Amino acid sequence: MPEKIRFMGSLILLMLLAVLLCPAHAQEDIVRVADRVFEAPMRPPVAFHHDAHNEKAGLDDCSICHHTYENGKKQEGSDSVGMECSECHFSKDRNNAVDLINAYHLQCNGCHASRKAGPVMCGECHRRR
Amino acid sequence: MIHDIYSLLRGPMVWLAFCIFAGGMVFRITAMVGLARQKDRVVFDYMNTRYALRSILHWMVPFAGVNMRKHPVMTLVAFVFHLSVLATPLFLCAHILLVKASWNLSWWFLPDGVADVMTACVVAACGFFLCRRMLLPDVRYLTTASDLFLLALVASPFISGFWACHQWPGYPVVMMAHMLSGEILLAAIPFTRLIHMFFFPFTRGYMGSEFGGVRHAKDW
């Protein structure tokens, strides 16, 4: 009997957890570039409407931005969706990964410059008001 | 269109400005040494490293010379101006981030608030120099249009930089005006009287050498 109770209890707990975690997983409403490691940013945060941006830019492949690298080579067919950029670009043993500020700047600005679309000057992204 | 202008100002124009700056500097110094060799050989005979360095160092210390103590306001403004005009662009966070994005190089930078104050100092000092040129009769007598133009040339990247940094109205245009004016200023240094940036060690050094080695006197 106690075993049955324990089993049911675990099941309920798991379901509760799943319900609680669900909203955290749904990436529907991203409106700004935010990374937990930016504790005292020197510039205003960058507004970034994930879905609207990707629709406008025609980005279907998540791995274009959410890339994975191994030994300096981009891993085709794999992505880093759900990870924060800082997980690779901020850690001490980051295996030559570009540092976080540069990672954002090169990723956003690099694409905008090469496509001649989107903001490229500092204050076009880091808006003070 | 904006992307094309921006990439031009952010890439090739920066290279061009730095090449003219460095090439012009080498050219001007070489030409000056050649001219001195031809017309003023005595400069080489009396140039003395010890007296030259003594004079240069002395003139780099605020209020170390009699003349500086006689004109305390001018001395204060001139020192604050020169420190700010050199240090602000070199140690500005935004500039360093651009270098970092291009070459993955970075160095110590000024807090933005300090850079703001130093920029304001540069602009205010340019205003002070302008008033001085207008109001003091002896300085006014020596002033030509090129002096006023030079002041505007120096002030403009600082005014536009401050404007752009605070994102006041017209941001993208002002930002590009800032980049262009900075590049023009850099390229103009060797070919205007801003060349004193490179000539001052030689002129000051020679004065020090002559005063120290020939007249056995101090030149401050």
CSV table of C-alpha atoms in Angstrom, one decimal:
chain,number,residue,atom,x,y,z
A,1,MET,CA,0.0,0.0,0.0
A,2,PRO,CA,2.7,2.6,0.9
A,3,GLU,CA,4.4,1.9,-2.3
A,4,LYS,CA,1.3,2.7,-4.3
A,5,ILE,CA,0.9,6.0,-2.4
A,6,ARG,CA,4.5,6.9,-3.1
A,7,PHE,CA,4.1,6.1,-6.8
A,8,MET,CA,0.9,8.3,-7.0
A,9,GLY,CA,2.6,11.0,-5.1
A,10,SER,CA,5.6,11.1,-7.4
A,11,LEU,CA,3.3,11.1,-10.4
A,12,ILE,CA,1.3,14.1,-9.1
A,13,LEU,CA,4.6,15.9,-8.3
A,14,LEU,CA,5.9,15.3,-11.8
A,15,MET,CA,2.7,16.6,-13.4
A,16,LEU,CA,2.8,19.7,-11.2
A,17,LEU,CA,6.4,20.3,-12.2
A,18,ALA,CA,5.6,19.8,-15.9
A,19,VAL,CA,2.8,22.4,-15.6
A,20,LEU,CA,5.1,24.8,-13.8
A,21,LEU,CA,7.9,24.5,-16.2
A,22,CYS,CA,5.8,24.7,-19.4
A,23,PRO,CA,5.6,28.6,-19.6
A,24,ALA,CA,9.4,28.8,-19.1
A,25,HIS,CA,9.9,26.6,-22.1
A,26,ALA,CA,7.5,28.4,-24.5
A,27,GLN,CA,9.6,31.0,-26.3
A,28,GLU,CA,6.7,32.8,-27.7
A,29,ASP,CA,7.2,36.3,-26.4
A,30,ILE,CA,10.8,37.3,-26.5
A,31,VAL,CA,11.0,41.1,-26.7
A,32,ARG,CA,14.5,41.9,-25.7
A,33,VAL,CA,18.0,40.4,-25.8
A,34,ALA,CA,18.6,39.4,-22.2
A,35,ASP,CA,21.3,37.2,-20.7
A,36,ARG,CA,21.5,36.7,-16.9
A,37,VAL,CA,25.2,37.4,-16.9
A,38,PHE,CA,24.7,41.1,-17.8
A,39,GLU,CA,24.4,42.3,-14.2
A,40,ALA,CA,25.3,45.9,-14.6
A,41,PRO,CA,25.0,46.7,-18.3
A,42,MET,CA,26.6,49.9,-19.5
A,43,ARG,CA,24.2,50.3,-22.3
A,44,PRO,CA,20.4,50.1,-22.5
A,45,PRO,CA,19.1,46.6,-23.3
A,46,VAL,CA,18.3,45.8,-26.9
A,47,ALA,CA,14.7,45.4,-28.0
A,48,PHE,CA,14.4,42.3,-30.0
A,49,HIS,CA,11.1,40.8,-31.0
A,50,HIS,CA,12.2,37.2,-31.8
A,51,ASP,CA,9.3,36.0,-33.9
A,52,ALA,CA,8.7,39.3,-35.8
A,53,HIS,CA,12.4,39.6,-36.5
A,54,ASN,CA,12.7,36.1,-37.9
A,55,GLU,CA,9.7,36.5,-40.0
A,56,LYS,CA,10.9,39.7,-41.5
A,57,ALA,CA,14.4,38.4,-42.0
A,58,GLY,CA,13.1,35.1,-43.4
A,59,LEU,CA,15.0,33.0,-40.9
A,60,ASP,CA,13.5,29.5,-40.6
A,61,ASP,CA,16.6,27.6,-39.5
A,62,CYS,CA,17.2,28.1,-35.8
A,63,SER,CA,20.8,27.2,-36.0
A,64,ILE,CA,21.7,30.3,-38.0
A,65,CYS,CA,21.7,32.2,-34.7
A,66,HIS,CA,21.5,29.3,-32.2
A,67,HIS,CA,24.6,27.7,-33.6
A,68,THR,CA,26.9,25.1,-32.1
A,69,TYR,CA,30.6,24.9,-32.7
A,70,GLU,CA,33.1,22.2,-32.0
A,71,ASN,CA,36.8,22.7,-32.5
A,72,GLY,CA,36.2,25.9,-34.3
A,73,LYS,CA,33.8,24.3,-36.8
A,74,LYS,CA,30.1,25.0,-37.0
A,75,GLN,CA,28.1,21.8,-36.4
A,76,GLU,CA,25.6,21.4,-39.2
A,77,GLY,CA,22.3,20.0,-38.3
A,78,SER,CA,22.6,20.8,-34.6
A,79,ASP,CA,21.4,23.9,-32.7
A,80,SER,CA,21.7,25.4,-29.3
A,81,VAL,CA,18.0,26.4,-28.9
A,82,GLY,CA,17.2,26.9,-25.2
A,83,MET,CA,20.7,27.7,-24.1
A,84,GLU,CA,21.8,31.1,-23.1
A,85,CYS,CA,24.6,32.6,-25.3
A,86,SER,CA,26.7,33.0,-22.1
A,87,GLU,CA,26.9,29.3,-21.5
A,88,CYS,CA,29.5,29.1,-24.2
A,89,HIS,CA,30.5,32.7,-24.7
A,90,PHE,CA,31.1,33.6,-21.1
A,91,SER,CA,32.6,30.6,-19.4
A,92,LYS,CA,36.3,30.7,-18.4
A,93,ASP,CA,37.1,27.5,-20.3
A,94,ARG,CA,35.3,28.6,-23.4
A,95,ASN,CA,37.6,26.9,-25.9
A,96,ASN,CA,38.3,30.0,-28.0
A,97,ALA,CA,34.6,30.9,-28.2
A,98,VAL,CA,34.2,34.6,-29.0
A,99,ASP,CA,33.5,36.6,-25.8
A,100,LEU,CA,29.9,37.5,-25.0
A,101,ILE,CA,29.8,41.2,-26.0
A,102,ASN,CA,31.6,40.5,-29.2
A,103,ALA,CA,29.4,37.4,-29.8
A,104,TYR,CA,26.3,39.6,-29.8
A,105,HIS,CA,27.8,42.4,-31.7
A,106,LEU,CA,29.2,40.2,-34.4
A,107,GLN,CA,26.1,38.0,-34.7
A,108,CYS,CA,23.6,40.8,-35.0
A,109,ASN,CA,25.7,43.5,-36.6
A,110,GLY,CA,27.6,41.1,-38.9
A,111,CYS,CA,24.3,39.8,-40.4
A,112,HIS,CA,22.8,43.3,-40.7
A,113,ALA,CA,25.8,44.6,-42.4
A,114,SER,CA,26.2,41.8,-44.9
A,115,ARG,CA,22.4,41.8,-45.7
A,116,LYS,CA,22.3,45.6,-45.7
A,117,ALA,CA,19.2,45.4,-43.6
A,118,GLY,CA,18.5,46.2,-39.9
A,119,PRO,CA,20.3,48.4,-37.5
A,120,VAL,CA,24.2,48.7,-37.5
A,121,MET,CA,25.0,51.8,-35.4
A,122,CYS,CA,25.4,51.5,-31.6
A,123,GLY,CA,22.4,53.6,-30.7
A,124,GLU,CA,20.1,52.0,-33.2
A,125,CYS,CA,20.0,48.9,-31.0
A,126,HIS,CA,21.0,50.2,-27.6
A,127,ARG,CA,18.3,52.9,-27.5
A,128,ARG,CA,18.3,55.2,-24.6
A,129,ARG,CA,14.5,55.8,-24.9
B,1,MET,CA,21.9,53.6,-48.8
B,2,ILE,CA,22.6,54.2,-45.1
B,3,HIS,CA,24.2,50.8,-44.9
B,4,ASP,CA,26.5,51.7,-47.7
B,5,ILE,CA,27.6,55.0,-46.3
B,6,TYR,CA,28.0,53.5,-42.8
B,7,SER,CA,30.2,50.6,-44.1
B,8,LEU,CA,32.3,53.1,-46.0
B,9,LEU,CA,32.8,55.3,-43.0
B,10,ARG,CA,33.4,52.3,-40.7
B,11,GLY,CA,35.8,50.5,-43.0
B,12,PRO,CA,37.8,52.0,-45.9
B,13,MET,CA,37.5,55.6,-44.7
B,14,VAL,CA,39.1,54.7,-41.3
B,15,TRP,CA,42.0,53.0,-43.1
B,16,LEU,CA,42.4,55.9,-45.4
B,17,ALA,CA,42.3,58.4,-42.5
B,18,PHE,CA,44.9,56.4,-40.5
B,19,CYS,CA,47.2,55.9,-43.6
B,20,ILE,CA,47.1,59.7,-44.4
B,21,PHE,CA,47.7,60.4,-40.7
B,22,ALA,CA,50.7,58.0,-40.4
B,23,GLY,CA,52.1,58.6,-43.9
B,24,GLY,CA,51.7,62.4,-43.5
B,25,MET,CA,53.5,62.3,-40.2
B,26,VAL,CA,56.4,60.5,-41.6
B,27,PHE,CA,56.5,62.7,-44.7
B,28,ARG,CA,56.3,66.0,-42.7
B,29,ILE,CA,59.1,64.9,-40.2
B,30,THR,CA,61.3,63.7,-43.0
B,31,ALA,CA,60.8,66.9,-45.0
B,32,MET,CA,61.5,69.0,-41.9
B,33,VAL,CA,64.7,67.1,-41.1
B,34,GLY,CA,65.7,67.5,-44.8
B,35,LEU,CA,65.0,71.2,-44.7
B,36,ALA,CA,66.9,71.7,-41.5
B,37,ARG,CA,69.9,69.8,-42.9
B,38,GLN,CA,69.9,72.2,-45.9
B,39,LYS,CA,69.2,75.5,-44.2
B,40,ASP,CA,69.7,75.2,-40.5
B,41,ARG,CA,72.5,72.8,-39.8
B,42,VAL,CA,73.2,74.4,-36.5
B,43,VAL,CA,70.1,72.6,-35.2
B,44,PHE,CA,71.9,69.3,-35.5
B,45,ASP,CA,75.1,70.6,-33.9
B,46,TYR,CA,73.4,71.9,-30.8
B,47,MET,CA,70.7,69.2,-30.3
B,48,ASN,CA,71.4,67.6,-27.0
B,49,THR,CA,69.3,64.7,-25.7
B,50,ARG,CA,69.7,65.6,-22.0
B,51,TYR,CA,68.7,69.3,-22.3
B,52,ALA,CA,66.0,68.4,-24.9
B,53,LEU,CA,64.3,65.9,-22.6
B,54,ARG,CA,64.7,68.2,-19.6
B,55,SER,CA,62.9,70.9,-21.4
B,56,ILE,CA,60.2,68.7,-22.9
B,57,LEU,CA,59.5,67.1,-19.5
B,58,HIS,CA,59.4,70.5,-17.8
B,59,TRP,CA,56.9,71.9,-20.3
B,60,MET,CA,54.7,68.9,-19.8
B,61,VAL,CA,54.2,69.7,-16.1
B,62,PRO,CA,51.4,72.2,-15.4
B,63,PHE,CA,52.6,75.5,-13.9
B,64,ALA,CA,56.2,74.4,-14.0
B,65,GLY,CA,57.2,77.4,-16.2
B,66,VAL,CA,57.2,81.1,-15.3
B,67,ASN,CA,55.0,81.8,-18.3
B,68,MET,CA,52.5,79.2,-17.3
B,69,ARG,CA,52.2,80.8,-13.9
B,70,LYS,CA,51.7,84.2,-15.4
B,71,HIS,CA,48.7,82.9,-17.4
B,72,PRO,CA,47.1,80.5,-15.0
B,73,VAL,CA,43.7,80.3,-16.7
B,74,MET,CA,45.2,79.6,-20.1
B,75,THR,CA,47.5,77.0,-18.6
B,76,LEU,CA,44.7,75.2,-16.9
B,77,VAL,CA,42.5,75.2,-20.0
B,78,ALA,CA,45.3,74.2,-22.3
B,79,PHE,CA,46.4,71.2,-20.1
B,80,VAL,CA,42.8,70.0,-19.5
B,81,PHE,CA,42.1,70.4,-23.2
B,82,HIS,CA,45.2,68.5,-24.4
B,83,LEU,CA,44.7,65.7,-21.9
B,84,SER,CA,41.0,65.3,-22.9
B,85,VAL,CA,41.4,65.7,-26.6
B,86,LEU,CA,43.9,62.8,-26.6
B,87,ALA,CA,42.6,60.5,-23.9
B,88,THR,CA,38.9,60.6,-24.7
B,89,PRO,CA,38.9,59.1,-28.2
B,90,LEU,CA,41.6,56.6,-27.2
B,91,PHE,CA,39.9,55.3,-24.1
B,92,LEU,CA,36.3,55.6,-25.0
B,93,CYS,CA,34.3,52.4,-24.4
B,94,ALA,CA,32.3,52.7,-27.6
B,95,HIS,CA,35.5,53.1,-29.7
B,96,ILE,CA,37.2,50.2,-28.0
B,97,LEU,CA,34.2,48.0,-28.7
B,98,LEU,CA,34.5,48.8,-32.4
B,99,VAL,CA,38.2,47.8,-32.3
B,100,LYS,CA,37.2,44.7,-30.4
B,101,ALA,CA,34.6,43.7,-33.0
B,102,SER,CA,37.1,44.2,-35.8
B,103,TRP,CA,40.3,42.8,-34.3
B,104,ASN,CA,39.4,41.2,-31.0
B,105,LEU,CA,41.7,43.7,-29.3
B,106,SER,CA,40.7,45.8,-26.2
B,107,TRP,CA,42.2,47.9,-23.5
B,108,TRP,CA,41.3,49.9,-20.4
B,109,PHE,CA,38.5,52.4,-21.0
B,110,LEU,CA,37.1,55.5,-19.2
B,111,PRO,CA,33.8,55.3,-17.4
B,112,ASP,CA,31.2,56.9,-19.7
B,113,GLY,CA,30.4,59.7,-17.3
B,114,VAL,CA,34.1,60.7,-17.1
B,115,ALA,CA,34.3,60.6,-20.9
B,116,ASP,CA,31.3,62.9,-21.1
B,117,VAL,CA,32.9,65.4,-18.8
B,118,MET,CA,36.2,65.3,-20.8
B,119,THR,CA,34.3,65.8,-24.0
B,120,ALA,CA,32.5,68.8,-22.6
B,121,CYS,CA,35.9,70.1,-21.5
B,122,VAL,CA,37.2,69.8,-25.1
B,123,VAL,CA,34.3,71.7,-26.5
B,124,ALA,CA,34.4,74.3,-23.8
B,125,ALA,CA,38.1,74.8,-24.3
B,126,CYS,CA,37.6,75.3,-28.0
B,127,GLY,CA,35.1,78.0,-27.1
B,128,PHE,CA,37.6,79.5,-24.7
B,129,PHE,CA,40.3,79.5,-27.4
B,130,LEU,CA,37.9,81.1,-29.9
B,131,CYS,CA,37.0,83.9,-27.4
B,132,ARG,CA,40.7,84.4,-26.7
B,133,ARG,CA,41.4,84.8,-30.3
B,134,MET,CA,38.6,87.3,-30.7
B,135,LEU,CA,39.1,89.3,-27.5
B,136,LEU,CA,42.9,89.6,-26.8
B,137,PRO,CA,44.2,92.3,-29.2
B,138,ASP,CA,47.7,90.7,-29.6
B,139,VAL,CA,46.2,87.2,-30.3
B,140,ARG,CA,43.5,88.7,-32.5
B,141,TYR,CA,46.2,90.4,-34.6
B,142,LEU,CA,47.8,87.0,-35.3
B,143,THR,CA,44.5,85.2,-36.0
B,144,THR,CA,43.5,84.2,-39.5
B,145,ALA,CA,40.5,82.3,-40.9
B,146,SER,CA,42.5,79.1,-40.8
B,147,ASP,CA,42.7,79.3,-37.0
B,148,LEU,CA,39.0,79.4,-36.6
B,149,PHE,CA,38.6,76.6,-39.1
B,150,LEU,CA,41.0,74.5,-37.2
B,151,LEU,CA,39.1,75.1,-33.9
B,152,ALA,CA,35.9,74.0,-35.7
B,153,LEU,CA,37.7,71.0,-37.1
B,154,VAL,CA,38.8,69.9,-33.6
B,155,ALA,CA,35.5,70.6,-31.9
B,156,SER,CA,33.2,68.9,-34.5
B,157,PRO,CA,33.9,65.2,-33.8
B,158,PHE,CA,33.5,65.9,-30.1
B,159,ILE,CA,30.3,67.8,-30.4
B,160,SER,CA,28.8,65.2,-32.8
B,161,GLY,CA,30.2,62.4,-30.7
B,162,PHE,CA,28.5,63.8,-27.5
B,163,TRP,CA,25.3,64.3,-29.5
B,164,ALA,CA,25.3,60.8,-30.9
B,165,CYS,CA,26.3,59.2,-27.6
B,166,HIS,CA,23.3,60.8,-26.0
B,167,GLN,CA,21.1,59.9,-28.9
B,168,TRP,CA,19.7,63.3,-29.3
B,169,PRO,CA,17.4,63.9,-32.4
B,170,GLY,CA,18.9,63.0,-35.8
B,171,TYR,CA,21.0,60.1,-34.4
B,172,PRO,CA,22.0,58.2,-37.5
B,173,VAL,CA,23.0,61.3,-39.5
B,174,VAL,CA,24.9,62.8,-36.5
B,175,MET,CA,26.6,59.5,-35.9
B,176,MET,CA,27.9,59.4,-39.5
B,177,ALA,CA,28.8,63.1,-39.3
B,178,HIS,CA,30.8,62.1,-36.2
B,179,MET,CA,32.7,59.4,-38.0
B,180,LEU,CA,33.4,61.5,-41.0
B,181,SER,CA,34.5,64.6,-39.0
B,182,GLY,CA,36.8,62.3,-36.9
B,183,GLU,CA,38.4,60.9,-40.0
B,184,ILE,CA,38.8,64.3,-41.6
B,185,LEU,CA,40.5,65.6,-38.4
B,186,LEU,CA,42.8,62.6,-38.2
B,187,ALA,CA,43.9,63.0,-41.8
B,188,ALA,CA,44.2,66.8,-41.4
B,189,ILE,CA,46.7,66.6,-38.5
B,190,PRO,CA,49.9,66.3,-40.5
B,191,PHE,CA,48.9,69.0,-43.0
B,192,THR,CA,47.8,71.7,-40.7
B,193,ARG,CA,49.3,73.4,-37.6
B,194,LEU,CA,48.0,70.4,-35.7
B,195,ILE,CA,51.3,68.9,-36.8
B,196,HIS,CA,52.6,70.4,-33.5
B,197,MET,CA,51.5,67.0,-32.1
B,198,PHE,CA,54.6,65.6,-33.7
B,199,PHE,CA,56.8,68.6,-34.0
B,200,PHE,CA,56.7,69.8,-30.4
B,201,PRO,CA,59.4,67.3,-29.2
B,202,PHE,CA,61.7,68.7,-31.9
B,203,THR,CA,61.0,72.4,-31.4
B,204,ARG,CA,60.8,72.2,-27.6
B,205,GLY,CA,63.9,69.9,-27.7
B,206,TYR,CA,65.9,72.3,-29.7
B,207,MET,CA,64.9,75.3,-27.5
B,208,GLY,CA,66.0,73.3,-24.5
B,209,SER,CA,69.3,72.3,-26.1
B,210,GLU,CA,70.1,75.8,-27.1
B,211,PHE,CA,69.2,77.3,-23.7
B,212,GLY,CA,70.9,74.5,-21.8
B,213,GLY,CA,74.0,73.9,-23.9
B,214,VAL,CA,74.8,77.4,-25.3
B,215,ARG,CA,73.3,79.9,-23.0
B,216,HIS,CA,73.5,77.8,-19.9
B,217,ALA,CA,70.1,78.9,-18.9
B,218,LYS,CA,66.7,77.4,-18.3
B,219,ASP,CA,64.1,77.7,-20.9
B,220,TRP,CA,61.0,77.7,-18.7
